[in-house]
XYZ file of C-alpha atoms in Angstrom:
761
model
C -5.896 -23.234 -8.603
C -6.462 -24.359 -5.064
C -5.384 -21.066 -2.808
C -5.310 -18.142 -5.739
C -8.024 -16.321 -7.103
C -9.972 -17.948 -3.999
C -12.320 -16.433 -1.756
C -9.577 -17.608 1.802
C -10.765 -16.510 4.975
C -7.989 -14.186 6.706
C -5.437 -15.925 8.689
C -6.110 -13.547 11.733
C -9.741 -13.933 11.605
C -10.630 -15.968 14.606
C -8.167 -13.432 16.557
C -9.770 -10.555 15.981
C -13.322 -11.452 16.502
C -12.564 -13.345 20.215
C -10.718 -10.285 20.812
C -7.339 -11.883 21.316
C -4.847 -9.669 22.311
C -2.700 -8.336 19.371
C -2.903 -4.888 19.240
C 0.160 -2.507 20.440
C -1.465 -0.958 23.791
C -2.191 -5.237 23.967
C 1.355 -5.950 24.035
C 2.662 -2.897 25.533
C 4.911 -3.790 28.762
C 2.804 -3.113 31.763
C 5.049 -0.960 33.410
C 5.327 1.121 30.883
C 5.249 5.431 31.580
C 2.510 7.576 29.951
C 3.904 9.912 27.461
C 2.055 13.013 26.772
C 2.464 15.964 24.693
C 2.028 19.769 25.981
C 0.853 21.053 22.628
C 0.878 25.046 21.689
C -1.989 27.387 21.430
C -1.245 29.001 19.229
C -0.484 28.737 15.358
C 2.824 30.675 14.876
C 4.423 31.147 18.125
C 8.449 30.844 19.815
C 9.133 29.486 22.941
C 10.424 32.294 24.726
C 9.943 31.117 28.443
C 8.426 27.906 30.048
C 8.085 26.438 33.437
C 8.179 23.174 34.760
C 9.439 23.320 38.133
C 5.868 22.828 40.055
C 4.272 20.143 37.048
C 8.250 18.400 37.788
C 7.100 18.412 41.889
C 3.787 16.418 41.117
C 4.108 12.821 43.386
C 5.046 10.271 39.775
C 6.700 12.370 37.389
C 9.214 10.809 36.306
C 10.529 13.710 33.286
C 9.561 16.212 31.051
C 11.497 17.583 28.123
C 11.970 20.599 26.238
C 13.415 22.134 23.229
C 16.469 22.442 25.298
C 16.560 18.572 26.659
C 15.987 16.938 22.775
C 18.490 17.062 19.676
C 18.681 19.957 17.827
C 18.726 17.409 14.495
C 16.323 17.918 11.480
C 14.716 14.641 10.188
C 11.288 14.412 8.151
C 8.704 11.955 9.572
C 7.797 10.510 6.654
C 7.885 6.960 5.565
C 8.995 7.091 2.303
C 12.632 4.483 1.104
C 15.358 7.035 -0.064
C 16.267 8.819 -2.193
C 14.182 11.351 0.423
C 11.940 13.482 -0.993
C 10.822 15.165 1.697
C 12.374 18.062 3.754
C 14.207 17.987 6.720
C 12.011 20.697 8.280
C 10.775 19.382 11.839
C 13.151 18.589 15.753
C 11.680 16.265 18.052
C 10.950 19.776 20.560
C 10.941 22.473 18.454
C 11.235 26.285 20.270
C 8.908 27.759 17.122
C 5.711 25.936 17.304
C 3.902 25.740 13.258
C 0.952 25.108 14.411
C -2.128 24.769 16.355
C -1.621 20.962 18.581
C 2.442 21.618 17.904
C 4.222 19.485 20.157
C 5.734 21.621 23.145
C 6.872 19.217 25.690
C 6.807 15.745 26.786
C 5.330 14.312 30.084
C 6.353 11.357 31.704
C 4.674 9.777 34.515
C 4.185 6.807 36.593
C -0.258 7.582 35.615
C -2.218 9.553 33.638
C -3.806 11.370 36.328
C 0.283 12.727 37.587
C 0.765 13.258 33.729
C -2.541 15.521 33.488
C -1.861 16.851 36.150
C 1.681 18.423 35.365
C 0.379 19.364 31.950
C -0.966 22.246 33.547
C 1.382 22.869 35.621
C 4.244 24.155 33.553
C 4.026 27.766 32.430
C 4.627 28.498 29.283
C 5.229 32.286 27.336
C 4.935 32.277 24.050
C 5.359 35.764 21.059
C 2.602 35.290 19.463
C 3.082 36.000 15.300
C 0.199 36.193 12.721
C -0.030 33.057 11.003
C -0.408 31.854 7.136
C -3.814 29.831 7.397
C -4.607 30.402 3.539
C -2.945 28.527 1.426
C -3.473 31.486 -2.116
C -1.610 34.120 0.459
C 1.085 30.739 1.903
C 3.680 31.825 -1.970
C 6.324 34.529 -0.892
C 4.331 36.243 2.464
C 6.745 37.602 4.178
C 5.584 35.214 7.309
C 7.720 32.367 7.313
C 6.597 29.545 8.476
C 9.739 28.098 8.239
C 12.816 30.769 8.653
C 15.216 28.545 9.685
C 18.280 28.396 7.720
C 19.024 24.361 8.953
C 16.477 23.694 6.489
C 17.298 20.884 4.344
C 15.592 19.298 0.915
C 17.550 16.668 -0.213
C 16.813 16.421 -3.283
C 16.188 19.573 -5.834
C 12.552 20.272 -6.404
C 11.452 23.316 -6.331
C 11.681 23.972 -2.598
C 12.390 27.279 -0.598
C 11.589 27.552 2.977
C 12.016 31.598 2.119
C 9.185 31.323 -0.116
C 7.147 29.214 2.144
C 7.725 26.777 -0.429
C 7.961 23.266 -0.095
C 7.919 21.372 -3.985
C 7.658 23.741 -7.340
C 7.758 22.343 -11.104
C 6.382 22.475 -14.478
C 6.538 19.557 -16.966
C 4.500 18.652 -20.164
C 4.768 17.702 -23.263
C 3.210 19.445 -26.564
C 2.867 22.994 -27.243
C -0.346 23.340 -24.651
C -2.153 26.522 -25.623
C -1.306 25.370 -29.340
C -3.581 22.360 -29.036
C -6.195 23.985 -26.773
C -6.646 26.429 -29.161
C -7.528 24.073 -32.838
C -9.756 22.397 -30.515
C -13.274 22.248 -31.498
C -14.653 22.600 -26.635
C -12.566 23.843 -23.819
C -13.573 24.184 -20.652
C -11.619 25.494 -17.893
C -12.209 25.818 -14.237
C -10.943 25.028 -10.666
C -11.824 22.805 -8.383
C -10.980 22.251 -4.387
C -11.010 19.584 -2.537
C -10.297 19.781 1.386
C -7.893 18.787 3.992
C -9.515 15.229 5.049
C -9.306 12.507 8.272
C -8.189 8.679 7.758
C -10.532 8.084 11.247
C -8.898 4.757 11.129
C -10.456 2.828 14.564
C -7.101 2.300 16.370
C -5.853 5.519 17.124
C -1.690 6.183 16.766
C 0.352 4.389 19.508
C 3.729 3.482 20.548
C 5.005 1.804 23.638
C 9.087 2.115 23.878
C 11.848 -0.288 26.030
C 15.172 -1.228 26.354
C 16.278 -4.614 25.580
C 19.240 -6.054 28.085
C 21.326 -5.046 25.661
C 20.746 -1.310 25.653
C 19.053 -1.135 22.821
C 15.515 0.824 21.964
C 12.826 -1.951 21.198
C 9.171 0.111 19.387
C 6.257 -1.871 19.353
C 4.673 0.859 17.317
C 0.785 0.348 15.229
C 3.194 1.730 11.616
C 3.136 1.001 8.059
C 6.732 1.772 8.060
C 8.545 -0.434 10.308
C 12.122 0.260 9.335
C 10.941 3.217 8.258
C 10.082 3.926 11.821
C 13.984 2.391 12.453
C 15.646 5.253 10.421
C 13.853 7.843 11.727
C 13.374 7.099 14.794
C 17.290 6.871 15.018
C 18.404 10.572 13.102
C 15.802 12.253 16.086
C 17.168 10.959 18.521
C 20.971 11.191 16.713
C 21.715 7.292 17.721
C 22.865 4.478 15.008
C 19.561 3.080 13.884
C 21.588 -0.522 14.753
C 20.789 0.623 18.911
C 16.483 0.390 17.159
C 14.933 -2.429 16.663
C 10.783 -2.619 15.656
C 8.239 -4.282 16.041
C 4.796 -3.991 14.684
C 2.549 -5.588 15.995
C -1.507 -5.855 14.584
C -2.722 -2.665 13.365
C -6.094 -1.474 13.859
C -6.192 0.818 10.566
C -3.837 2.932 8.312
C -5.258 4.571 5.864
C -2.162 6.049 4.597
C -2.260 7.749 8.301
C 0.241 5.842 9.756
C 2.873 5.733 7.205
C 4.168 8.969 8.643
C 5.717 8.556 11.730
C 3.496 10.705 13.644
C 3.465 10.042 17.766
C 6.644 7.626 17.949
C 9.689 10.000 18.550
C 8.259 10.992 21.893
C 8.181 7.862 23.771
C 11.347 6.844 22.069
C 13.788 9.800 23.683
C 11.505 9.115 26.867
C 13.072 5.706 26.699
C 16.033 6.414 25.428
C 16.970 8.585 28.071
C 14.791 7.363 31.557
C 16.112 4.165 30.310
C 11.938 3.209 31.565
C 9.678 1.380 29.190
C 6.933 4.238 28.026
C 4.064 4.527 25.925
C 1.886 6.909 23.925
C -1.468 6.759 23.071
C -2.897 9.281 20.807
C -6.838 9.763 22.202
C -9.253 10.933 19.285
C -9.105 14.532 19.863
C -5.680 14.637 19.279
C -5.662 12.354 16.109
C -7.699 14.856 14.484
C -5.937 18.068 15.594
C -1.788 16.385 15.547
C -1.690 13.962 12.899
C -1.543 13.560 9.357
C -4.728 14.391 7.012
C -4.679 14.393 3.011
C -3.503 17.551 1.711
C -6.017 20.700 1.163
C -5.441 20.707 -3.211
C -7.150 23.387 -5.947
C -6.693 22.047 -9.150
C -7.396 24.190 -12.161
C -7.697 22.291 -15.203
C -7.892 23.322 -19.235
C -9.054 20.282 -21.686
C -9.772 20.837 -25.140
C -11.522 18.021 -27.360
C -11.898 18.225 -30.778
C -15.741 17.634 -32.664
C -15.561 14.042 -32.690
C -14.848 13.768 -28.973
C -11.747 13.144 -28.946
C -9.667 14.804 -25.224
C -5.983 17.023 -26.416
C -5.031 18.774 -24.438
C -5.041 18.697 -20.735
C -3.450 20.720 -18.689
C -3.016 21.059 -15.140
C -2.219 23.225 -12.733
C -2.167 22.130 -8.471
C -2.360 24.074 -5.641
C -1.188 21.932 -2.271
C -1.108 22.516 0.732
C 1.291 21.077 3.247
C 0.894 22.547 5.844
C 3.395 23.062 8.786
C 5.699 20.654 7.787
C 6.583 18.817 4.515
C 5.888 15.644 5.147
C 5.068 13.417 1.711
C 4.319 16.903 0.356
C 6.080 16.998 -2.669
C 4.766 13.110 -4.132
C 1.503 13.423 -3.497
C 1.316 16.285 -5.459
C 2.785 14.890 -8.214
C 0.177 12.070 -8.386
C -2.528 14.653 -8.611
C -1.350 14.969 -12.131
C 0.498 12.026 -13.205
C -2.735 9.597 -12.441
C -4.572 11.807 -13.618
C -3.819 12.899 -16.821
C -2.488 9.073 -18.026
C -6.526 8.011 -18.261
C -6.672 10.457 -22.073
C -4.492 7.896 -24.703
C -5.239 11.007 -27.339
C -3.781 13.190 -25.621
C -1.303 15.267 -27.603
C -0.263 17.937 -25.380
C -0.324 17.952 -21.307
C 1.827 20.778 -19.403
C 1.015 19.660 -15.235
C 2.387 22.496 -12.967
C 2.181 22.267 -9.416
C 3.422 23.885 -6.344
C 3.071 22.637 -2.335
C 2.986 26.048 0.295
C 3.822 25.914 3.957
C 1.070 27.438 6.030
C 0.175 27.386 9.912
C -2.547 24.292 9.540
C -1.632 20.703 10.936
C 0.759 18.886 8.195
C -0.906 17.304 5.987
C 0.301 13.466 5.168
C -0.540 10.469 3.138
C -4.049 9.392 3.031
C -5.498 6.623 0.551
C -5.527 7.739 -3.212
C -2.493 10.140 -2.509
C -3.303 13.205 -4.267
C -4.736 10.761 -7.454
C -8.071 11.346 -5.542
C -8.249 14.406 -5.566
C -6.386 14.867 -9.470
C -8.364 12.602 -11.313
C -11.483 14.535 -9.159
C -10.697 17.438 -11.514
C -10.250 16.254 -14.113
C -12.961 13.865 -14.055
C -14.751 16.491 -13.234
C -13.340 18.437 -15.685
C -14.332 16.266 -18.928
C -17.203 15.672 -17.238
C -17.942 19.514 -18.326
C -16.939 18.741 -21.235
C -19.000 16.112 -22.426
C -22.131 18.032 -21.590
C -20.299 22.105 -23.262
C -20.075 19.526 -27.006
C -23.779 17.232 -26.037
C -21.899 14.109 -25.856
C -22.775 10.821 -22.927
C -20.009 11.317 -20.462
C -19.769 7.269 -21.307
C -19.241 8.047 -25.222
C -15.980 10.793 -24.493
C -14.407 7.705 -21.556
C -14.926 4.876 -24.576
C -13.342 7.434 -27.024
C -10.351 8.052 -24.623
C -9.411 5.602 -22.188
C -6.779 3.785 -21.660
C -6.905 0.554 -23.928
C -3.621 -2.771 -23.761
C -1.350 -1.718 -25.383
C -1.325 1.537 -25.767
C -0.531 4.933 -23.969
C -1.043 6.669 -20.896
C 0.465 10.551 -21.210
C 2.447 11.816 -18.243
C 2.815 7.976 -16.726
C 6.495 7.690 -16.479
C 5.679 3.916 -14.878
C 5.244 2.356 -17.310
C 5.464 3.323 -21.374
C 1.493 1.638 -22.216
C -0.496 -0.114 -20.451
C 0.676 -3.917 -20.356
C -2.399 -5.211 -19.333
C -6.158 -3.580 -19.545
C -8.943 -4.158 -18.892
C -10.700 -0.369 -18.357
C -12.915 -0.882 -21.811
C -14.981 -4.198 -20.256
C -14.542 -1.891 -16.760
C -16.904 0.801 -18.405
C -18.767 -2.132 -21.065
C -20.209 -3.906 -17.822
C -20.217 -0.570 -15.329
C -23.337 0.612 -17.971
C -24.732 -2.043 -17.865
C -25.318 -3.052 -14.203
C -25.788 1.092 -13.643
C -28.834 0.555 -16.451
C -27.154 4.294 -17.906
C -28.882 4.217 -21.180
C -32.362 3.875 -19.078
C -31.025 6.296 -15.791
C -28.869 8.913 -17.449
C -28.995 11.977 -16.945
C -31.815 11.893 -14.285
C -35.444 10.867 -13.697
C -37.692 13.448 -12.135
C -39.688 11.071 -8.861
C -42.946 12.958 -8.415
C -42.486 14.565 -5.572
C -39.936 16.607 -5.324
C -36.833 14.312 -5.907
C -34.440 13.710 -9.161
C -32.533 11.534 -8.850
C -29.525 11.348 -11.604
C -26.374 9.324 -12.393
C -22.492 10.145 -13.192
C -19.592 8.494 -13.930
C -16.235 8.118 -13.904
C -12.927 6.301 -14.495
C -9.484 5.551 -12.914
C -6.422 4.105 -12.177
C -3.429 3.979 -10.038
C -0.336 2.292 -9.496
C 1.525 -1.077 -8.064
C 4.526 0.183 -6.240
C 7.041 3.060 -6.577
C 8.802 2.066 -9.748
C 12.247 1.284 -8.933
C 11.898 2.305 -5.839
C 9.756 0.284 -3.289
C 11.384 -3.444 -2.694
C 9.261 -6.008 -0.766
C 11.332 -9.139 1.098
C 10.017 -12.683 1.873
C 11.781 -15.422 3.791
C 10.759 -18.846 4.059
C 11.895 -21.577 6.093
C 11.334 -25.234 5.829
C 10.208 -27.028 9.937
C 11.335 -30.182 10.602
C 7.108 -31.141 10.904
C 7.123 -30.058 7.154
C 5.618 -27.157 7.532
C 7.005 -23.279 6.079
C 7.693 -20.675 7.936
C 6.428 -17.443 6.426
C 8.832 -14.169 6.974
C 6.926 -10.362 5.729
C 8.662 -7.458 6.030
C 5.150 -5.495 4.633
C 3.225 -4.096 7.479
C -0.562 -6.085 7.604
C -2.909 -3.268 8.864
C -6.227 -4.689 8.547
C -5.877 -5.265 4.766
C -5.353 -9.004 4.959
C -1.866 -8.933 2.892
C -0.822 -11.455 5.295
C -3.773 -13.457 4.265
C -2.653 -13.359 0.667
C 1.484 -13.569 1.029
C 0.327 -17.460 2.388
C -2.006 -17.854 -0.175
C 0.198 -16.789 -2.683
C 3.380 -19.650 -0.496
C 1.020 -22.532 -0.589
C -0.457 -22.500 -4.231
C 3.741 -21.816 -4.793
C 4.789 -25.056 -2.559
C 2.002 -26.773 -3.775
C 0.912 -27.082 0.130
C -1.719 -26.476 2.162
C -3.173 -23.118 4.020
C -1.963 -24.501 7.846
C 0.964 -25.347 7.485
C 1.861 -22.116 5.882
C 2.559 -20.072 9.420
C 2.798 -16.429 8.548
C 5.829 -14.101 10.628
C 4.400 -10.506 11.246
C 7.178 -7.557 11.006
C 10.421 -7.149 13.807
C 13.074 -5.449 11.978
C 15.709 -7.611 13.667
C 14.653 -10.237 12.267
C 12.342 -10.636 8.936
C 13.660 -9.186 5.360
C 13.484 -5.489 4.409
C 10.420 -4.071 2.841
C 9.931 -0.578 1.974
C 5.753 -1.255 3.933
C 2.533 -1.352 3.256
C 1.779 2.162 1.004
C 1.629 2.905 -2.466
C -0.137 -0.237 -3.164
C 3.194 -2.054 -3.245
C 2.708 -4.908 -1.254
C 0.719 -7.809 -3.521
C 2.041 -6.633 -6.376
C 5.678 -6.388 -4.605
C 6.435 -8.160 -1.596
C 3.614 -11.313 -3.211
C 6.696 -11.443 -5.896
C 8.980 -11.530 -3.753
C 7.027 -14.286 -1.931
C 7.290 -16.298 -4.859
C 10.790 -15.813 -5.878
C 11.614 -17.412 -2.404
C 8.906 -20.085 -3.308
C 11.177 -21.036 -6.181
C 13.893 -20.436 -4.636
C 12.965 -23.392 -1.805
C 11.082 -25.958 -3.943
C 15.139 -25.902 -6.281
C 16.328 -26.038 -1.989
C 13.523 -29.281 -1.705
C 14.397 -31.441 -4.767
C 18.808 -30.767 -5.084
C 17.897 -31.980 -1.149
C 15.727 -34.683 -1.883
C 17.598 -36.179 -4.188
C 20.758 -36.784 -2.640
C 18.856 -38.389 -0.133
C 17.541 -41.003 -2.516
C 20.408 -40.795 -4.685
C 19.580 -39.483 -7.706
C 20.598 -36.541 -9.844
C 18.794 -33.552 -8.518
C 17.750 -32.829 -12.299
C 15.749 -36.433 -12.428
C 13.723 -35.072 -9.517
C 10.201 -33.739 -9.001
C 8.865 -32.364 -6.731
C 5.028 -32.102 -5.595
C 4.315 -30.603 -2.422
C 3.837 -33.359 -0.612
C 7.648 -35.166 -2.258
C 10.238 -35.369 -4.301
C 10.714 -38.592 -6.681
C 12.398 -39.833 -8.977
C 10.482 -42.761 -11.281
C 8.809 -45.381 -7.813
C 11.071 -43.195 -5.384
C 10.206 -41.200 -3.620
C 10.850 -39.164 -0.591
C 8.819 -37.472 2.136
C 8.116 -33.073 2.318
C 8.624 -34.582 6.159
C 11.263 -36.715 5.847
C 13.043 -33.909 4.063
C 12.176 -30.869 6.680
C 13.962 -33.583 9.679
C 16.095 -34.967 7.662
C 17.808 -31.767 7.529
C 17.851 -31.128 11.242
C 20.865 -32.770 11.891
C 24.363 -33.533 9.993
C 23.288 -31.044 7.243
C 25.372 -27.633 6.158
C 22.551 -26.893 2.847
C 19.936 -24.716 5.319
C 16.422 -25.040 3.671
C 15.895 -21.316 3.531
C 15.284 -19.041 1.327
C 15.477 -14.999 2.079
C 14.532 -13.174 -1.482
C 13.789 -9.394 -2.232
C 11.569 -8.192 -5.455
C 11.561 -4.310 -6.705
C 9.587 -3.757 -9.989
C 11.545 -1.163 -12.410
C 7.317 -0.804 -13.692
C 4.441 0.292 -11.926
C 1.554 -1.301 -13.512
C -1.733 0.920 -13.017
C -4.990 -0.808 -12.547
C -8.172 0.481 -13.421
C -12.119 1.470 -12.403
C -15.063 2.362 -13.508
C -17.116 4.720 -10.934
C -21.228 4.194 -11.484
C -23.360 7.204 -8.383
C -26.511 6.546 -8.968
C -27.350 9.979 -6.128
C -31.608 11.156 -5.465
C -31.609 15.046 -4.144
C -34.296 17.175 -2.868
C -34.534 20.295 -4.776
C -35.928 21.848 -1.891
C -33.275 20.864 0.001
C -30.380 19.832 -1.421
C -29.866 16.755 0.999
C -28.689 13.927 -1.447
C -28.307 10.469 -0.954
C -26.424 7.876 -2.487
C -29.055 5.086 -3.510
C -25.875 2.727 -5.627
C -23.004 2.338 -6.123
C -20.894 1.007 -9.443
C -18.026 -0.626 -8.678
C -16.170 -2.130 -11.648
C -12.462 -3.637 -10.730
C -9.743 -4.237 -13.235
C -6.991 -5.568 -10.815
C -5.322 -8.112 -13.032
C -5.429 -11.902 -11.132
C -6.647 -10.915 -7.856
C -5.437 -13.023 -5.395
C -8.514 -13.430 -2.545
C -11.684 -11.899 -4.208
C -12.972 -12.083 -1.297
C -10.263 -9.249 0.930
C -10.259 -7.461 -2.814
C -13.775 -7.050 -2.926
C -14.062 -5.655 0.434
C -11.072 -3.375 -0.213
C -13.029 -2.245 -2.583
C -16.453 -1.464 -0.726
C -14.063 0.469 1.778
C -12.891 2.430 0.044
C -15.823 3.641 -1.717
C -17.032 4.699 0.845
C -14.716 7.027 2.094
C -14.883 8.678 -0.957
C -17.841 9.121 -0.823
C -17.613 10.932 2.507
C -15.072 12.865 0.953
C -17.684 13.316 -1.990
C -20.272 14.580 0.531
C -19.284 14.995 4.735
C -15.808 15.156 5.261
C -14.456 18.238 5.897
C -10.963 19.737 8.148
C -12.144 23.575 9.222
C -10.177 25.924 11.058
C -10.511 29.529 12.972
C -9.752 32.439 12.084
C -6.795 31.515 14.456
C -6.252 27.986 13.091
C -7.536 26.152 15.349
C -10.275 22.193 14.477
C -13.278 23.031 14.494
C -13.970 19.398 14.121
C -11.783 17.731 16.571
C -14.984 14.848 16.747
C -16.369 12.604 15.686
C -19.629 14.645 17.096
C -18.079 17.373 14.237
C -16.152 15.616 11.848
C -18.583 13.541 10.153
C -17.601 10.200 8.087
C -20.796 7.907 6.845
C -22.341 4.974 8.645
C -23.858 2.428 6.631
C -26.765 3.523 7.163
C -25.432 6.712 4.637
C -24.716 4.143 2.192
C -26.992 2.697 -0.303
C -26.451 -0.288 -2.117
C -22.675 -1.212 -3.433
C -21.199 -3.371 -5.650
C -18.203 -4.203 -6.939
C -17.831 -6.718 -9.718
C -14.160 -7.441 -11.075
C -13.335 -7.741 -14.612
C -9.755 -8.353 -14.419
C -6.190 -8.054 -16.912
C -3.159 -10.563 -16.712
C 0.108 -8.440 -15.564
C 2.753 -10.270 -16.455
C 4.503 -8.080 -14.060
C 2.225 -9.484 -10.869
C 2.130 -12.375 -9.311
C 0.064 -14.602 -10.704
C -1.470 -11.977 -13.018
C -2.163 -9.662 -9.922
C -2.504 -5.572 -9.615
C -3.175 -3.561 -6.906
C -6.513 -2.041 -5.705
C -5.243 -0.456 -2.606
C -5.788 3.297 -3.292
C -7.586 2.883 -6.825
C -10.982 2.261 -5.349
C -11.372 5.790 -3.524
C -10.575 7.557 -6.714
C -13.965 7.761 -8.423
C -17.529 8.239 -5.390
C -15.999 12.177 -6.291
C -15.945 13.264 -9.405
C -19.360 10.372 -10.360
C -21.229 12.164 -7.266
C -20.346 15.715 -8.619
C -21.571 14.332 -11.889
C -24.415 12.760 -10.973
C -25.572 15.714 -8.111
C -25.282 18.502 -11.552
C -28.041 16.217 -13.795
C -30.245 15.364 -11.160
C -30.419 19.161 -9.451
C -27.934 21.600 -12.617
C -26.028 22.782 -10.019
C -22.343 21.906 -11.272
C -20.788 22.665 -7.743
C -16.091 22.182 -7.877
C -15.472 22.474 -4.123
C -15.618 19.244 -1.577
C -17.241 18.170 0.281
C -20.715 19.363 -1.613
C -23.464 19.126 0.946
C -26.758 20.195 1.222
C -26.489 23.662 1.803
C -24.525 24.066 -1.308
C -26.714 22.230 -3.091
C -29.688 24.141 -2.117
C -28.130 27.616 -2.569
C -27.063 26.470 -6.091
C -30.608 25.592 -6.921
C -32.361 29.078 -5.675
C -29.514 30.550 -7.571
C -30.567 28.822 -11.052
C -33.960 29.752 -10.731
C -32.950 33.268 -9.544
C -31.141 33.447 -12.855
C -33.791 31.702 -15.074
């Protein structure tokens, strides 16, 4: 193949490195009103009175909106395809504020200075109530985060706002208790993961203006353009046909921008004033009122027979959705479905969960989307199970891992692993890490010990039977092609990957594929860039569009040659029959006059299955036994993502996800005061790893071939964050003897654990 499975340079690489204006704020109208939000200082309070008179007198202030000025209609900010599983529990502005940072008023003015001055002049009288901050105390607490009667969960998912429950369910197969009782070895432990910030470089931002038809146009840094159109329409109580969303280049998302965090605020300002407006979140706002990863506590019971075959898994997840329920019921599902399925011999499993409301900022989507938390817990439990039976953690996985054609318990999106090279991933990772030499640890003789750890993971490729990818392919008069996409390139390089697929299918050069980004007025519908769906789902839409356009080109060329379409062939440069031929340029030009057969195709694709990609991760860490300081010296990752369309982009996706996973394992923790205020509201307090904090990250691929994907491809975007937490936890245990079951694993926790172990000896 000429372009597929080749390390092609990103199509927008030069624009980015030369600083061309490509982002939302670059393209916003120059005369935009500046929009900012007055935010609640309390975690749970009611607005009794709000005085805006003095603020409105500030020169340059155009409008100040309160709950009295906006529609009283509940909606969700979650960017998800119907059937929407998140509850309608928000208003644009509400009398009841539910976390420190919740929106109280919207201020719009000519200058930032005027808006800042006006914000200080607004006077609000609050009725302050006791907040619910601890997720363990939220369920059935008399203090209700959502006491309103118009709370609405469109799909029955066990939610009950009068119990602070956003979702609750139990599912399973077989008799877990009975199978566990027969197991020769069992473990039961609880693992806790904290909320994490996506920390993308470009903060939340959007700009709005009315066009000459009076329609609301939104420029938004978003992963979900079509969902933003729907969400804004519902929030403003206007038809979605009145809303157009344009997605410029995005400076990162990692799931944060699968929630429409900020778009409704400039939208309501522009809709009511008729003037262009924009909002740009500061880093501080992106830390205190955004959509971080769900805090979860996961209890795992696991059992194996005397040969190391895992027979039963029992997983209970308590998830903290915060003040609102975006993505609450879907993230928690992945904590069980993507972790239990890793053990193919499981005879019985149970997966139960409760998702609770609390008075902290609402959680949302973050790379891995619940699977990261669940895999951390289950893989850690299996590591503990291996130690209990005196077995190498690699060996227990070799005995139990998914195999091609084998079952995936609790994973309902495919009945069995249609494509899987997990066994080869494990073997190669073991070889790269020199596992047999390094396991479990090596004392370096200087107070430092090096240990190794292992974990495996799987994710999905889109949401089966739900997600939709769209592609529009048009032959231009010079013989080039325009590829219109509805998916969102947020730095992943999906525009490049789709161009590679199109160039391969149309047998043309990559520079003759012109890709344009998302505009909901003209782009084909696409669910958005999330759920590891883009390459797998939209890639198939591109292939379908190419196949149909090739047929049209053949029919048109046959007409020009006066031949039967069944007798001609197309090689990308010309349509030919024997010695007769007509070039693609001639076909393209001829089709622009006297023609009633368009050489343009729009195709959609939705997959009934979600074939999982697989991965093995191994970590080598060095622990200072005096201070607990831990450094990741080496991380080995071997990935099965089917056929990598662009190995370079797949590699950097993997490296980036691993670094984020290392941050989750060792550094990152959204912390709250006893009043519900976030303590680490900047990068001075909230630490993410830099290049200096990371040792070697080595990535290889063990390809399988997924028949339902484009050229055999599966997803890769989310999978790659899933192994670092359990692998590093295991490596720390092997190096220090300290088993930590709460993230992040800080030097203080490790040092105190070492001290405790010494005292117990």
